[in-house]
Amino acid sequence: MRIDLHCHTHHSRDSLMTFEALLRRMDQRGMDMVAITDHNTIAGARAFHTRAPERFLVGEEIKTTSGELIALFLREQVPPGLSPEETIARVHAQGGLVGASHPLDRLRGEAMGMQKLESIRRELDFLEVFNARITFSNDNRLAGESAARWGLPGSAGSDAHAPSEVGRAYVDMPTFDGPQEFLESLALGQIRGRLSSPLVHFYSTYAKWRKRLEAR
């Protein structure tokens, strides 16, 4: 199956993507499944999963005190602003899996960075090794080398905020049933994809400003 493991919807502050637009784009790009990983909420992921459980994983991109983590197979939302260690513990307590998103992106303030990443690596279940929104491909390469060195499965995701980005990065992996089988399948998967244009970040800025104007 082809699965994009990092995607945002209109439930994120910087995306306008609807269920219909996302599903249509998934079909166009041949994506079997997408992990919905909105910023600090699982409301969109739950809603999308309820409508099409075979197409969507419930996830969350969580802002910690030291960068962002990405969680999958969640039943409950994990609040932002906790330490990475506490965030990981809360994900694991509900049977979820947790990795670090765009961990070594030199241009992204939300990236965890190598020093913090090394301190929590034994608590992680996977590491995002290909993020299509990274500007410098070497940052993905370094993440991949770190995952291999630490024996962690590597994930890939478009980090899509607009339909045109969906499926830019994904994993070809065996089908799975539940978190444990997911990790086993991820370890056997093949990373596919290419970087998005840096111009996609203008869409995120537009989405944020549009939402602010509509809220007035």
mmCIF file of C-alpha atoms in Angstrom:
data_model
loop_
_atom_site.group_PDB
_atom_site.id
_atom_site.type_symbol
_atom_site.label_atom_id
_atom_site.label_comp_id
_atom_site.label_asym_id
_atom_site.label_seq_id
_atom_site.Cartn_x
_atom_site.Cartn_y
_atom_site.Cartn_z
ATOM 1 C CA MET A 1 0.000 0.000 0.000
ATOM 2 C CA ARG A 2 0.994 3.618 -0.521
ATOM 3 C CA ILE A 3 0.643 5.762 2.589
ATOM 4 C CA ASP A 4 1.439 9.440 3.099
ATOM 5 C CA LEU A 5 2.236 9.700 6.806
ATOM 6 C CA HIS A 6 2.067 13.468 7.328
ATOM 7 C CA CYS A 7 -0.879 15.578 6.169
ATOM 8 C CA HIS A 8 -2.827 18.601 7.429
ATOM 9 C CA THR A 9 -6.466 19.613 6.956
ATOM 10 C CA HIS A 10 -8.579 22.706 7.558
ATOM 11 C CA HIS A 11 -8.442 21.794 11.257
ATOM 12 C CA SER A 12 -4.856 23.088 11.234
ATOM 13 C CA ARG A 13 -4.432 26.848 11.484
ATOM 14 C CA ASP A 14 -2.411 26.951 8.256
ATOM 15 C CA SER A 15 -4.473 24.712 5.948
ATOM 16 C CA LEU A 16 -7.822 24.938 4.168
ATOM 17 C CA MET A 17 -7.955 21.342 2.888
ATOM 18 C CA THR A 18 -11.381 19.701 3.082
ATOM 19 C CA PHE A 19 -12.291 16.020 3.267
ATOM 20 C CA GLU A 20 -13.587 16.008 -0.306
ATOM 21 C CA ALA A 21 -10.518 17.760 -1.730
ATOM 22 C CA LEU A 22 -8.127 15.461 0.095
ATOM 23 C CA LEU A 23 -9.906 12.252 -0.882
ATOM 24 C CA ARG A 24 -10.096 13.355 -4.512
ATOM 25 C CA ARG A 25 -6.375 14.103 -4.582
ATOM 26 C CA MET A 26 -5.543 10.793 -2.905
ATOM 27 C CA ASP A 27 -7.387 8.962 -5.659
ATOM 28 C CA GLN A 28 -5.612 10.986 -8.329
ATOM 29 C CA ARG A 29 -2.183 10.229 -6.830
ATOM 30 C CA GLY A 30 -2.895 6.570 -6.055
ATOM 31 C CA MET A 31 -2.609 6.966 -2.295
ATOM 32 C CA ASP A 32 -4.243 4.132 -0.370
ATOM 33 C CA MET A 33 -4.080 5.877 2.985
ATOM 34 C CA VAL A 34 -3.092 9.174 4.583
ATOM 35 C CA ALA A 35 -2.249 9.953 8.200
ATOM 36 C CA ILE A 36 -4.055 13.109 9.317
ATOM 37 C CA THR A 37 -1.602 14.954 11.552
ATOM 38 C CA ASP A 38 -3.089 18.371 12.248
ATOM 39 C CA HIS A 39 -1.311 20.753 14.594
ATOM 40 C CA ASN A 40 -2.185 20.005 18.220
ATOM 41 C CA THR A 41 -5.595 18.474 17.525
ATOM 42 C CA ILE A 42 -7.145 15.186 16.429
ATOM 43 C CA ALA A 43 -10.576 16.671 15.664
ATOM 44 C CA GLY A 44 -10.023 16.577 11.911
ATOM 45 C CA ALA A 45 -8.368 13.170 12.009
ATOM 46 C CA ARG A 46 -11.292 11.713 13.938
ATOM 47 C CA ALA A 47 -13.817 13.242 11.575
ATOM 48 C CA PHE A 48 -12.025 12.049 8.453
ATOM 49 C CA HIS A 49 -11.456 8.575 9.903
ATOM 50 C CA THR A 50 -15.122 8.251 10.824
ATOM 51 C CA ARG A 51 -16.140 8.985 7.244
ATOM 52 C CA ALA A 52 -13.519 6.711 5.638
ATOM 53 C CA PRO A 53 -11.750 4.517 8.222
ATOM 54 C CA GLU A 54 -9.930 2.500 5.568
ATOM 55 C CA ARG A 55 -8.331 5.636 4.107
ATOM 56 C CA PHE A 56 -7.242 7.687 7.133
ATOM 57 C CA LEU A 57 -5.091 7.190 10.234
ATOM 58 C CA VAL A 58 -5.757 9.303 13.318
ATOM 59 C CA GLY A 59 -2.643 11.277 14.142
ATOM 60 C CA GLU A 60 -1.446 14.608 15.519
ATOM 61 C CA GLU A 61 1.600 16.828 15.095
ATOM 62 C CA ILE A 62 2.314 17.976 18.633
ATOM 63 C CA LYS A 63 4.310 21.035 19.622
ATOM 64 C CA THR A 64 6.494 20.264 22.636
ATOM 65 C CA THR A 65 8.840 22.464 24.620
ATOM 66 C CA SER A 66 11.658 21.258 22.345
ATOM 67 C CA GLY A 67 10.211 20.939 18.869
ATOM 68 C CA GLU A 68 7.476 18.873 17.228
ATOM 69 C CA LEU A 69 6.606 15.204 17.484
ATOM 70 C CA ILE A 70 4.232 13.263 15.253
ATOM 71 C CA ALA A 71 1.883 10.685 16.785
ATOM 72 C CA LEU A 72 -0.242 7.986 15.153
ATOM 73 C CA PHE A 73 -3.042 5.643 16.285
ATOM 74 C CA LEU A 74 -4.363 8.133 18.811
ATOM 75 C CA ARG A 75 -7.636 7.811 20.700
ATOM 76 C CA GLU A 76 -7.266 11.040 22.669
ATOM 77 C CA GLN A 77 -5.685 14.383 21.872
ATOM 78 C CA VAL A 78 -2.290 15.075 23.440
ATOM 79 C CA PRO A 79 -1.996 18.729 24.526
ATOM 80 C CA PRO A 80 0.828 20.933 23.249
ATOM 81 C CA GLY A 81 3.418 22.558 25.470
ATOM 82 C CA LEU A 82 4.602 19.470 27.326
ATOM 83 C CA SER A 83 8.157 18.196 27.355
ATOM 84 C CA PRO A 84 9.038 15.671 24.636
ATOM 85 C CA GLU A 85 9.332 12.986 27.303
ATOM 86 C CA GLU A 86 5.874 13.663 28.748
ATOM 87 C CA THR A 87 4.369 13.903 25.269
ATOM 88 C CA ILE A 88 5.828 10.524 24.296
ATOM 89 C CA ALA A 89 4.586 8.965 27.545
ATOM 90 C CA ARG A 90 1.038 10.195 26.890
ATOM 91 C CA VAL A 91 1.058 8.811 23.361
ATOM 92 C CA HIS A 92 2.330 5.433 24.499
ATOM 93 C CA ALA A 93 -0.161 5.326 27.391
ATOM 94 C CA GLN A 94 -3.021 5.196 24.882
ATOM 95 C CA GLY A 95 -1.358 2.628 22.646
ATOM 96 C CA GLY A 96 -0.143 5.114 20.048
ATOM 97 C CA LEU A 97 3.152 5.451 18.215
ATOM 98 C CA VAL A 98 5.382 8.498 18.158
ATOM 99 C CA GLY A 99 8.178 9.825 15.969
ATOM 100 C CA ALA A 100 9.889 13.132 15.288
ATOM 101 C CA SER A 101 8.672 15.149 12.304
ATOM 102 C CA HIS A 102 11.211 16.970 10.063
ATOM 103 C CA PRO A 103 13.674 16.522 12.947
ATOM 104 C CA LEU A 104 16.766 18.088 11.368
ATOM 105 C CA ASP A 105 15.236 20.790 9.142
ATOM 106 C CA ARG A 106 17.673 23.663 9.564
ATOM 107 C CA LEU A 107 15.103 26.291 8.501
ATOM 108 C CA ARG A 108 12.191 25.190 10.642
ATOM 109 C CA GLY A 109 11.969 26.448 14.199
ATOM 110 C CA GLU A 110 9.767 23.506 15.130
ATOM 111 C CA ALA A 111 12.488 20.988 14.249
ATOM 112 C CA MET A 112 13.812 19.131 17.274
ATOM 113 C CA GLY A 113 17.484 19.188 16.333
ATOM 114 C CA MET A 114 20.144 16.547 16.833
ATOM 115 C CA GLN A 115 20.977 17.205 20.477
ATOM 116 C CA LYS A 116 17.414 16.750 21.740
ATOM 117 C CA LEU A 117 16.733 13.970 19.251
ATOM 118 C CA GLU A 118 19.632 11.931 20.588
ATOM 119 C CA SER A 119 18.391 12.320 24.153
ATOM 120 C CA ILE A 120 14.953 10.794 23.369
ATOM 121 C CA ARG A 121 15.795 8.406 20.545
ATOM 122 C CA ARG A 122 15.269 5.285 22.668
ATOM 123 C CA GLU A 123 11.696 6.384 23.400
ATOM 124 C CA LEU A 124 10.767 6.970 19.736
ATOM 125 C CA ASP A 125 9.019 4.384 17.563
ATOM 126 C CA PHE A 126 10.057 5.857 14.209
ATOM 127 C CA LEU A 127 11.708 8.887 12.634
ATOM 128 C CA GLU A 128 10.465 10.960 9.712
ATOM 129 C CA VAL A 129 13.297 10.637 7.197
ATOM 130 C CA PHE A 130 11.639 12.247 4.160
ATOM 131 C CA ASN A 131 9.535 15.369 4.539
ATOM 132 C CA ALA A 132 8.555 16.910 1.208
ATOM 133 C CA ARG A 133 8.447 20.447 2.633
ATOM 134 C CA ILE A 134 12.104 20.476 3.618
ATOM 135 C CA THR A 135 14.127 22.978 1.569
ATOM 136 C CA PHE A 136 17.531 21.287 1.764
ATOM 137 C CA SER A 137 17.477 17.592 0.834
ATOM 138 C CA ASN A 138 20.552 16.973 2.963
ATOM 139 C CA ASP A 139 18.418 17.505 6.081
ATOM 140 C CA ASN A 140 16.283 14.504 5.071
ATOM 141 C CA ARG A 141 19.435 12.500 4.323
ATOM 142 C CA LEU A 142 20.852 13.185 7.778
ATOM 143 C CA ALA A 143 17.562 12.116 9.366
ATOM 144 C CA GLY A 144 17.679 8.886 7.365
ATOM 145 C CA GLU A 145 21.239 8.186 8.463
ATOM 146 C CA SER A 146 20.263 8.807 12.082
ATOM 147 C CA ALA A 147 17.291 6.447 11.866
ATOM 148 C CA ALA A 148 19.486 3.721 10.381
ATOM 149 C CA ARG A 149 22.161 4.238 13.024
ATOM 150 C CA TRP A 150 19.614 3.998 15.842
ATOM 151 C CA GLY A 151 17.647 1.107 14.369
ATOM 152 C CA LEU A 152 14.431 3.123 13.961
ATOM 153 C CA PRO A 153 12.008 2.654 11.047
ATOM 154 C CA GLY A 154 11.883 5.662 8.733
ATOM 155 C CA SER A 155 8.622 7.351 7.739
ATOM 156 C CA ALA A 156 7.820 9.724 4.883
ATOM 157 C CA GLY A 157 5.131 12.312 4.375
ATOM 158 C CA SER A 158 4.228 15.204 2.157
ATOM 159 C CA ASP A 159 3.454 17.489 5.131
ATOM 160 C CA ALA A 160 0.683 18.614 2.790
ATOM 161 C CA HIS A 161 -1.324 21.709 3.608
ATOM 162 C CA ALA A 162 -2.893 21.934 0.125
ATOM 163 C CA PRO A 163 -4.295 19.191 -2.151
ATOM 164 C CA SER A 164 -1.534 19.673 -4.717
ATOM 165 C CA GLU A 165 1.045 18.493 -2.157
ATOM 166 C CA VAL A 166 -0.657 15.233 -1.182
ATOM 167 C CA GLY A 167 1.419 12.191 -2.069
ATOM 168 C CA ARG A 168 4.630 14.098 -2.790
ATOM 169 C CA ALA A 169 6.267 11.773 -0.266
ATOM 170 C CA TYR A 170 4.993 8.423 0.951
ATOM 171 C CA VAL A 171 5.940 4.905 1.979
ATOM 172 C CA ASP A 172 5.330 1.780 -0.091
ATOM 173 C CA MET A 173 4.728 -0.805 2.628
ATOM 174 C CA PRO A 174 2.860 -4.039 3.346
ATOM 175 C CA THR A 175 -0.660 -3.765 4.688
ATOM 176 C CA PHE A 176 -1.045 -3.787 8.464
ATOM 177 C CA ASP A 177 -3.571 -4.146 11.256
ATOM 178 C CA GLY A 178 -2.848 -2.030 14.306
ATOM 179 C CA PRO A 179 0.209 -0.232 15.667
ATOM 180 C CA GLN A 180 2.548 -3.200 16.086
ATOM 181 C CA GLU A 181 1.961 -4.506 12.574
ATOM 182 C CA PHE A 182 2.328 -0.938 11.310
ATOM 183 C CA LEU A 183 5.846 -0.703 12.755
ATOM 184 C CA GLU A 184 6.780 -4.073 11.290
ATOM 185 C CA SER A 185 5.452 -3.030 7.882
ATOM 186 C CA LEU A 186 7.126 0.378 8.084
ATOM 187 C CA ALA A 187 10.475 -1.309 8.676
ATOM 188 C CA LEU A 188 9.965 -3.204 5.408
ATOM 189 C CA GLY A 189 8.729 -0.169 3.491
ATOM 190 C CA GLN A 190 10.331 1.816 0.704
ATOM 191 C CA ILE A 191 10.522 5.609 0.934
ATOM 192 C CA ARG A 192 9.245 7.365 -2.189
ATOM 193 C CA GLY A 193 8.849 10.994 -3.161
ATOM 194 C CA ARG A 194 10.310 14.319 -4.151
ATOM 195 C CA LEU A 195 10.571 17.707 -2.528
ATOM 196 C CA SER A 196 7.823 20.263 -2.960
ATOM 197 C CA SER A 197 8.573 23.748 -4.234
ATOM 198 C CA PRO A 198 9.449 26.214 -1.447
ATOM 199 C CA LEU A 199 6.511 28.250 -2.757
ATOM 200 C CA VAL A 200 4.088 25.904 -0.952
ATOM 201 C CA HIS A 201 4.852 27.806 2.239
ATOM 202 C CA PHE A 202 3.088 30.845 0.779
ATOM 203 C CA TYR A 203 -0.121 28.790 0.735
ATOM 204 C CA SER A 204 0.209 28.126 4.462
ATOM 205 C CA THR A 205 0.667 31.834 5.122
ATOM 206 C CA TYR A 206 -2.369 32.625 2.955
ATOM 207 C CA ALA A 207 -4.461 30.066 4.864
ATOM 208 C CA LYS A 208 -3.512 31.590 8.216
ATOM 209 C CA TRP A 209 -4.340 35.138 7.113
ATOM 210 C CA ARG A 210 -7.632 34.066 5.528
ATOM 211 C CA LYS A 211 -8.720 32.345 8.724
ATOM 212 C CA ARG A 212 -7.813 35.408 10.784
ATOM 213 C CA LEU A 213 -9.867 37.639 8.509
ATOM 214 C CA GLU A 214 -12.833 35.276 8.571
ATOM 215 C CA ALA A 215 -12.713 35.161 12.374
ATOM 216 C CA ARG A 216 -13.136 38.939 12.656
#
